[in-house]
PDB file of C-alpha atoms in Angstrom:
ATOM      1  CA  SER A 111     -64.798 106.256 -51.907  1.00  0.00           C
ATOM      2  CA  SER A 112     -65.449 109.402 -52.857  1.00  0.00           C
ATOM      3  CA  SER A 113     -63.502 113.010 -54.380  1.00  0.00           C
ATOM      4  CA  THR A 114     -64.262 116.660 -55.179  1.00  0.00           C
ATOM      5  CA  TYR A 115     -63.432 119.241 -57.423  1.00  0.00           C
ATOM      6  CA  TYR A 116     -63.394 122.962 -58.000  1.00  0.00           C
ATOM      7  CA  SER A 117     -62.923 125.332 -60.654  1.00  0.00           C
ATOM      8  CA  GLU A 118     -64.237 128.392 -61.711  1.00  0.00           C
ATOM      9  CA  LYS A 119     -64.409 130.794 -65.058  1.00  0.00           C
ATOM     10  CA  GLU A 120     -66.354 133.739 -66.028  1.00  0.00           C
ATOM     11  CA  THR A 121     -68.258 134.234 -69.065  1.00  0.00           C
ATOM     12  CA  GLN A 122     -69.262 137.828 -69.970  1.00  0.00           C
ATOM     13  CA  SER A 123     -71.560 138.904 -72.547  1.00  0.00           C
ATOM     14  CA  VAL A 124     -73.686 141.739 -74.169  1.00  0.00           C
ATOM     15  CA  TYR A 125     -76.282 140.544 -76.506  1.00  0.00           C
ATOM     16  CA  ALA A 126     -78.466 142.524 -78.915  1.00  0.00           C
ATOM     17  CA  SER A 127     -81.622 142.557 -80.356  1.00  0.00           C
ATOM     18  CA  ALA A 128     -84.037 144.002 -83.422  1.00  0.00           C
ATOM     19  CA  ASN A 129     -87.634 142.986 -84.041  1.00  0.00           C
ATOM     20  CA  LEU A 130     -88.878 144.729 -87.568  1.00  0.00           C
ATOM     21  CA  ALA A 131     -92.750 144.563 -88.902  1.00  0.00           C
ATOM     22  CA  TYR A 132     -94.251 145.343 -92.000  1.00  0.00           C
ATOM     23  CA  ASN A 133     -97.871 145.493 -92.423  1.00  0.00           C
ATOM     24  CA  ASN A 134     -97.953 142.642 -90.556  1.00  0.00           C
ATOM     25  CA  TYR A 135     -96.574 140.506 -93.634  1.00  0.00           C
ATOM     26  CA  LEU A 136     -92.801 141.029 -93.637  1.00  0.00           C
ATOM     27  CA  PHE A 137     -91.155 140.215 -90.487  1.00  0.00           C
ATOM     28  CA  LEU A 138     -87.327 141.014 -89.736  1.00  0.00           C
ATOM     29  CA  SER A 139     -85.532 139.412 -86.926  1.00  0.00           C
ATOM     30  CA  VAL A 140     -81.756 140.020 -85.922  1.00  0.00           C
ATOM     31  CA  THR A 141     -79.444 139.437 -82.905  1.00  0.00           C
ATOM     32  CA  GLY A 142     -75.639 139.664 -82.056  1.00  0.00           C
ATOM     33  CA  ARG A 143     -74.119 138.554 -79.227  1.00  0.00           C
ATOM     34  CA  ASN A 144     -70.509 138.547 -77.910  1.00  0.00           C
ATOM     35  CA  ASP A 145     -68.705 136.681 -75.308  1.00  0.00           C
ATOM     36  CA  TRP A 146     -65.462 136.905 -73.622  1.00  0.00           C
ATOM     37  CA  SER A 147     -64.417 133.415 -71.748  1.00  0.00           C
ATOM     38  CA  SER A 148     -62.239 132.532 -69.609  1.00  0.00           C
ATOM     39  CA  THR A 149     -61.027 129.769 -71.045  1.00  0.00           C
ATOM     40  CA  LEU A 150     -59.934 130.843 -74.176  1.00  0.00           C
ATOM     41  CA  PRO A 151     -56.479 132.190 -75.077  1.00  0.00           C
ATOM     42  CA  ALA A 152     -56.763 136.390 -74.477  1.00  0.00           C
ATOM     43  CA  SER A 153     -56.103 136.443 -77.652  1.00  0.00           C
ATOM     44  CA  ASN A 154     -59.159 134.125 -79.005  1.00  0.00           C
ATOM     45  CA  ARG A 155     -61.466 135.298 -75.557  1.00  0.00           C
ATOM     46  CA  SER A 156     -63.653 137.333 -77.495  1.00  0.00           C
ATOM     47  CA  PHE A 157     -65.999 135.576 -79.811  1.00  0.00           C
ATOM     48  CA  PHE A 158     -69.265 137.413 -82.136  1.00  0.00           C
ATOM     49  CA  TYR A 159     -72.316 135.758 -83.027  1.00  0.00           C
ATOM     50  CA  PRO A 160     -75.155 136.915 -84.630  1.00  0.00           C
ATOM     51  CA  SER A 161     -78.605 135.843 -86.982  1.00  0.00           C
ATOM     52  CA  ALA A 162     -80.888 137.014 -89.138  1.00  0.00           C
ATOM     53  CA  ASN A 163     -84.181 135.635 -89.898  1.00  0.00           C
ATOM     54  CA  LEU A 164     -86.997 137.033 -92.354  1.00  0.00           C
ATOM     55  CA  SER A 165     -90.724 135.794 -92.914  1.00  0.00           C
ATOM     56  CA  PHE A 166     -93.190 137.097 -96.118  1.00  0.00           C
ATOM     57  CA  VAL A 167     -96.309 135.744 -95.603  1.00  0.00           C
ATOM     58  CA  PHE A 168     -97.552 136.512 -98.835  1.00  0.00           C
ATOM     59  CA  THR A 169    -101.194 135.554 -98.960  1.00  0.00           C
ATOM     60  CA  ASP A 170    -101.136 139.024 -96.653  1.00  0.00           C
ATOM     61  CA  GLY A 171     -99.279 140.428 -99.012  1.00  0.00           C
ATOM     62  CA  LEU A 172    -100.316 139.872-102.450  1.00  0.00           C
ATOM     63  CA  ASP A 173    -103.576 139.361-101.617  1.00  0.00           C
ATOM     64  CA  MET A 174    -103.692 135.703-101.946  1.00  0.00           C
ATOM     65  CA  LYS A 175    -106.799 135.172-100.076  1.00  0.00           C
ATOM     66  CA  GLY A 176    -109.915 134.085-100.492  1.00  0.00           C
ATOM     67  CA  GLY A 177    -109.741 130.763-102.874  1.00  0.00           C
ATOM     68  CA  VAL A 178    -107.774 127.156-102.592  1.00  0.00           C
ATOM     69  CA  LEU A 179    -104.659 128.555-100.141  1.00  0.00           C
ATOM     70  CA  SER A 180    -105.908 130.168 -97.008  1.00  0.00           C
ATOM     71  CA  TYR A 181    -102.091 131.305 -95.748  1.00  0.00           C
ATOM     72  CA  GLY A 182     -99.240 131.432 -96.994  1.00  0.00           C
ATOM     73  CA  LYS A 183     -96.219 131.670 -95.919  1.00  0.00           C
ATOM     74  CA  VAL A 184     -92.158 132.128 -96.778  1.00  0.00           C
ATOM     75  CA  ARG A 185     -89.965 131.976 -94.643  1.00  0.00           C
ATOM     76  CA  ALA A 186     -85.603 132.181 -94.204  1.00  0.00           C
ATOM     77  CA  GLY A 187     -83.082 132.584 -91.213  1.00  0.00           C
ATOM     78  CA  TRP A 188     -79.605 132.927 -91.202  1.00  0.00           C
ATOM     79  CA  ALA A 189     -77.169 132.158 -88.146  1.00  0.00           C
ATOM     80  CA  GLN A 190     -73.580 131.525 -85.761  1.00  0.00           C
ATOM     81  CA  VAL A 191     -73.573 130.165 -82.485  1.00  0.00           C
ATOM     82  CA  GLY A 192     -70.073 130.342 -80.666  1.00  0.00           C
ATOM     83  CA  ASN A 193     -68.980 127.522 -77.727  1.00  0.00           C
ATOM     84  CA  ASP A 194     -65.571 128.384 -75.596  1.00  0.00           C
ATOM     85  CA  THR A 195     -64.509 125.229 -73.681  1.00  0.00           C
ATOM     86  CA  ASP A 196     -63.814 123.792 -70.107  1.00  0.00           C
ATOM     87  CA  PRO A 197     -61.659 125.447 -68.045  1.00  0.00           C
ATOM     88  CA  TYR A 198     -57.996 125.308 -66.958  1.00  0.00           C
ATOM     89  CA  ARG A 199     -57.353 123.689 -70.333  1.00  0.00           C
ATOM     90  CA  THR A 200     -55.028 125.853 -72.638  1.00  0.00           C
ATOM     91  CA  VAL A 201     -52.235 125.910 -70.075  1.00  0.00           C
ATOM     92  CA  ALA A 202     -50.692 122.960 -68.278  1.00  0.00           C
ATOM     93  CA  THR A 203     -50.983 122.544 -64.566  1.00  0.00           C
ATOM     94  CA  TYR A 204     -50.672 119.756 -61.487  1.00  0.00           C
ATOM     95  CA  ALA A 205     -52.991 118.036 -60.232  1.00  0.00           C
ATOM     96  CA  PRO A 206     -53.430 116.828 -56.279  1.00  0.00           C
ATOM     97  CA  SER A 207     -52.912 112.266 -55.941  1.00  0.00           C
ATOM     98  CA  SER A 208     -54.811 111.282 -52.881  1.00  0.00           C
ATOM     99  CA  SER A 209     -51.431 109.339 -52.117  1.00  0.00           C
ATOM    100  CA  THR A 210     -48.803 111.177 -49.786  1.00  0.00           C
ATOM    101  CA  TRP A 211     -44.587 110.838 -49.530  1.00  0.00           C
ATOM    102  CA  ASN A 212     -43.180 111.297 -46.332  1.00  0.00           C
ATOM    103  CA  GLY A 213     -46.822 113.098 -45.372  1.00  0.00           C
ATOM    104  CA  VAL A 214     -46.248 115.304 -48.916  1.00  0.00           C
ATOM    105  CA  THR A 215     -49.045 114.934 -51.076  1.00  0.00           C
ATOM    106  CA  LEU A 216     -48.113 113.833 -54.558  1.00  0.00           C
ATOM    107  CA  TYR A 217     -48.511 115.900 -57.360  1.00  0.00           C
ATOM    108  CA  SER A 218     -48.817 114.863 -61.095  1.00  0.00           C
ATOM    109  CA  TYR A 219     -48.386 116.753 -64.589  1.00  0.00           C
ATOM    110  CA  THR A 220     -51.142 116.745 -67.308  1.00  0.00           C
ATOM    111  CA  ARG A 221     -51.978 114.108 -69.688  1.00  0.00           C
ATOM    112  CA  GLN A 222     -52.617 116.376 -71.994  1.00  0.00           C
ATOM    113  CA  ILE A 223     -50.771 118.475 -74.319  1.00  0.00           C
ATOM    114  CA  PRO A 224     -52.001 122.070 -74.119  1.00  0.00           C
ATOM    115  CA  PRO A 225     -53.197 123.767 -77.312  1.00  0.00           C
ATOM    116  CA  LEU A 226     -50.882 126.518 -78.390  1.00  0.00           C
ATOM    117  CA  ASN A 227     -53.725 129.030 -79.932  1.00  0.00           C
ATOM    118  CA  LEU A 228     -57.613 127.304 -79.192  1.00  0.00           C
ATOM    119  CA  LYS A 229     -60.446 129.112 -81.111  1.00  0.00           C
ATOM    120  CA  PRO A 230     -63.323 128.817 -79.734  1.00  0.00           C
ATOM    121  CA  GLU A 231     -66.090 126.770 -81.915  1.00  0.00           C
ATOM    122  CA  ILE A 232     -68.364 127.794 -84.446  1.00  0.00           C
ATOM    123  CA  THR A 233     -71.318 126.783 -85.566  1.00  0.00           C
ATOM    124  CA  GLY A 234     -73.254 128.170 -88.756  1.00  0.00           C
ATOM    125  CA  SER A 235     -76.558 127.308 -89.811  1.00  0.00           C
ATOM    126  CA  PHE A 236     -78.961 128.289 -92.542  1.00  0.00           C
ATOM    127  CA  GLU A 237     -82.770 127.386 -92.802  1.00  0.00           C
ATOM    128  CA  VAL A 238     -85.540 128.269 -95.291  1.00  0.00           C
ATOM    129  CA  GLY A 239     -89.187 126.963 -95.360  1.00  0.00           C
ATOM    130  CA  THR A 240     -92.552 127.401 -96.262  1.00  0.00           C
ATOM    131  CA  GLU A 241     -95.314 126.882 -94.629  1.00  0.00           C
ATOM    132  CA  LEU A 242     -99.079 126.610 -96.227  1.00  0.00           C
ATOM    133  CA  ARG A 243    -102.671 126.275 -95.623  1.00  0.00           C
ATOM    134  CA  PHE A 244    -105.540 125.499 -97.975  1.00  0.00           C
ATOM    135  CA  TRP A 245    -108.976 125.080 -97.782  1.00  0.00           C
ATOM    136  CA  ASN A 246    -110.449 127.077 -94.963  1.00  0.00           C
ATOM    137  CA  ASP A 247    -106.771 125.356 -92.383  1.00  0.00           C
ATOM    138  CA  ARG A 248    -108.545 122.180 -93.684  1.00  0.00           C
ATOM    139  CA  LEU A 249    -104.596 121.351 -94.783  1.00  0.00           C
ATOM    140  CA  TRP A 250    -101.439 122.120 -94.280  1.00  0.00           C
ATOM    141  CA  LEU A 251     -97.850 121.575 -95.955  1.00  0.00           C
ATOM    142  CA  ASP A 252     -94.688 122.328 -92.871  1.00  0.00           C
ATOM    143  CA  ALA A 253     -91.205 122.236 -95.478  1.00  0.00           C
ATOM    144  CA  THR A 254     -88.435 123.287 -94.533  1.00  0.00           C
ATOM    145  CA  TYR A 255     -84.652 122.800 -95.577  1.00  0.00           C
ATOM    146  CA  TYR A 256     -81.645 123.275 -92.884  1.00  0.00           C
ATOM    147  CA  LYS A 257     -77.569 122.845 -93.522  1.00  0.00           C
ATOM    148  CA  THR A 258     -75.410 123.611 -90.788  1.00  0.00           C
ATOM    149  CA  ALA A 259     -71.571 123.250 -89.740  1.00  0.00           C
ATOM    150  CA  THR A 260     -69.862 123.526 -86.942  1.00  0.00           C
ATOM    151  CA  LYS A 261     -65.889 124.186 -87.411  1.00  0.00           C
ATOM    152  CA  ASN A 262     -62.899 124.485 -85.873  1.00  0.00           C
ATOM    153  CA  GLN A 263     -64.194 121.946 -82.892  1.00  0.00           C
ATOM    154  CA  ILE A 264     -62.293 122.056 -79.761  1.00  0.00           C
ATOM    155  CA  MET A 265     -61.571 117.742 -79.185  1.00  0.00           C
ATOM    156  CA  SER A 266     -59.516 116.187 -77.517  1.00  0.00           C
ATOM    157  CA  VAL A 267     -57.000 113.386 -80.140  1.00  0.00           C
ATOM    158  CA  ASP A 268     -54.474 110.534 -78.614  1.00  0.00           C
ATOM    159  CA  VAL A 269     -50.712 111.178 -79.509  1.00  0.00           C
ATOM    160  CA  SER A 270     -47.997 108.950 -78.584  1.00  0.00           C
ATOM    161  CA  ARG A 271     -47.174 107.846 -75.314  1.00  0.00           C
ATOM    162  CA  THR A 272     -43.611 108.318 -75.519  1.00  0.00           C
ATOM    163  CA  THR A 273     -44.227 112.078 -75.537  1.00  0.00           C
ATOM    164  CA  GLY A 274     -45.127 111.698 -71.693  1.00  0.00           C
ATOM    165  CA  PHE A 275     -48.361 112.323 -72.609  1.00  0.00           C
ATOM    166  CA  GLY A 276     -51.628 110.464 -73.694  1.00  0.00           C
ATOM    167  CA  SER A 277     -53.508 112.975 -75.383  1.00  0.00           C
ATOM    168  CA  SER A 278     -53.005 116.657 -77.008  1.00  0.00           C
ATOM    169  CA  LEU A 279     -56.381 119.176 -77.279  1.00  0.00           C
ATOM    170  CA  ILE A 280     -56.386 120.601 -80.811  1.00  0.00           C
ATOM    171  CA  ASN A 281     -59.081 122.711 -83.564  1.00  0.00           C
ATOM    172  CA  ALA A 282     -60.236 120.595 -85.976  1.00  0.00           C
ATOM    173  CA  GLY A 283     -62.836 119.588 -88.650  1.00  0.00           C
ATOM    174  CA  ASN A 284     -65.447 121.151 -90.264  1.00  0.00           C
ATOM    175  CA  ILE A 285     -68.686 118.861 -90.063  1.00  0.00           C
ATOM    176  CA  GLN A 286     -71.862 119.407 -91.829  1.00  0.00           C
ATOM    177  CA  ASN A 287     -75.353 118.595 -91.376  1.00  0.00           C
ATOM    178  CA  GLN A 288     -78.060 118.764 -94.275  1.00  0.00           C
ATOM    179  CA  GLY A 289     -81.765 118.256 -94.222  1.00  0.00           C
ATOM    180  CA  VAL A 290     -85.102 118.355 -95.050  1.00  0.00           C
ATOM    181  CA  GLU A 291     -88.077 118.148 -92.587  1.00  0.00           C
ATOM    182  CA  VAL A 292     -91.952 118.245 -93.701  1.00  0.00           C
ATOM    183  CA  GLN A 293     -95.272 118.917 -91.967  1.00  0.00           C
ATOM    184  CA  LEU A 294     -98.436 117.244 -93.695  1.00  0.00           C
ATOM    185  CA  GLY A 295    -101.550 118.090 -91.755  1.00  0.00           C
ATOM    186  CA  GLY A 296    -105.290 117.884 -92.509  1.00  0.00           C
ATOM    187  CA  ARG A 297    -108.460 118.338 -90.393  1.00  0.00           C
ATOM    188  CA  PRO A 298    -110.952 116.322 -91.056  1.00  0.00           C
ATOM    189  CA  VAL A 299    -113.576 116.824 -88.579  1.00  0.00           C
ATOM    190  CA  ALA A 300    -114.364 120.120 -87.685  1.00  0.00           C
ATOM    191  CA  LYS A 301    -117.953 119.786 -86.384  1.00  0.00           C
ATOM    192  CA  SER A 302    -119.274 123.528 -85.566  1.00  0.00           C
ATOM    193  CA  ASP A 303    -120.415 121.345 -81.311  1.00  0.00           C
ATOM    194  CA  GLY A 304    -116.233 122.440 -81.071  1.00  0.00           C
ATOM    195  CA  LEU A 305    -115.154 118.894 -82.121  1.00  0.00           C
ATOM    196  CA  LEU A 306    -112.076 119.136 -84.200  1.00  0.00           C
ATOM    197  CA  TRP A 307    -109.693 115.647 -84.975  1.00  0.00           C
ATOM    198  CA  ASP A 308    -106.304 116.822 -86.542  1.00  0.00           C
ATOM    199  CA  VAL A 309    -104.017 114.736 -88.041  1.00  0.00           C
ATOM    200  CA  ASN A 310    -100.477 115.344 -89.000  1.00  0.00           C
ATOM    201  CA  VAL A 311     -97.644 113.381 -90.484  1.00  0.00           C
ATOM    202  CA  ASN A 312     -94.120 114.261 -89.797  1.00  0.00           C
ATOM    203  CA  TRP A 313     -90.820 113.138 -92.283  1.00  0.00           C
ATOM    204  CA  ALA A 314     -87.098 113.838 -91.587  1.00  0.00           C
ATOM    205  CA  ALA A 315     -83.980 112.925 -93.615  1.00  0.00           C
ATOM    206  CA  ASN A 316     -80.487 114.083 -92.174  1.00  0.00           C
ATOM    207  CA  ARG A 317     -76.716 113.262 -94.119  1.00  0.00           C
ATOM    208  CA  ASN A 318     -73.407 113.987 -91.844  1.00  0.00           C
ATOM    209  CA  LYS A 319     -70.528 114.669 -93.828  1.00  0.00           C
ATOM    210  CA  VAL A 320     -66.879 115.155 -92.381  1.00  0.00           C
ATOM    211  CA  VAL A 321     -65.787 117.491 -95.181  1.00  0.00           C
ATOM    212  CA  GLU A 322     -62.307 118.105 -93.301  1.00  0.00           C
ATOM    213  CA  LEU A 323     -59.966 116.541 -90.255  1.00  0.00           C
ATOM    214  CA  PHE A 324     -57.159 117.542 -88.994  1.00  0.00           C
ATOM    215  CA  PRO A 325     -54.110 116.812 -90.796  1.00  0.00           C
TER     216      PRO A 325
END
């Protein structure tokens, strides 16, 4: 058997970015984006999400080169990301059936209660880290701590079938993730004829936490 499905969705966006550098050791990058999605209610159709990243090469800025530490950088970033949903979920619709009655196509009412005031999902994240290189790049360390939180998740939840429906579309929950990523590497072989041997070890830990659920 086969079936076809046709849908339309439109997203309009504006995006802006700026990158600044000072003396090749201090860097700032900022972005901003606004979306208008046809899959959300008119009152919540527009949503904005920015980001900013700052990094400082302190071995250059503080003139610390020449010792054991050959390169050092600290960085921090913050960002938000918005998300909409699939088409035709904010209002109740009828779907055609392959069955007919006296030659007339049958239609069935939606089994999902449409939301009253659906909002876009927003994921916010924060990250700090450092990159260190020692002994003329023979040993290096890259470490990052991050934390993300997703709010207003768009999800379908079951409801009692005595209502005439099977599920309801809602905004719910606050899910957080936080963790650490560490990369340790070295170059035990660096010959003058061009032979290089790099060794890297990675370690990561993440903790997921459900901070809030739908009542």
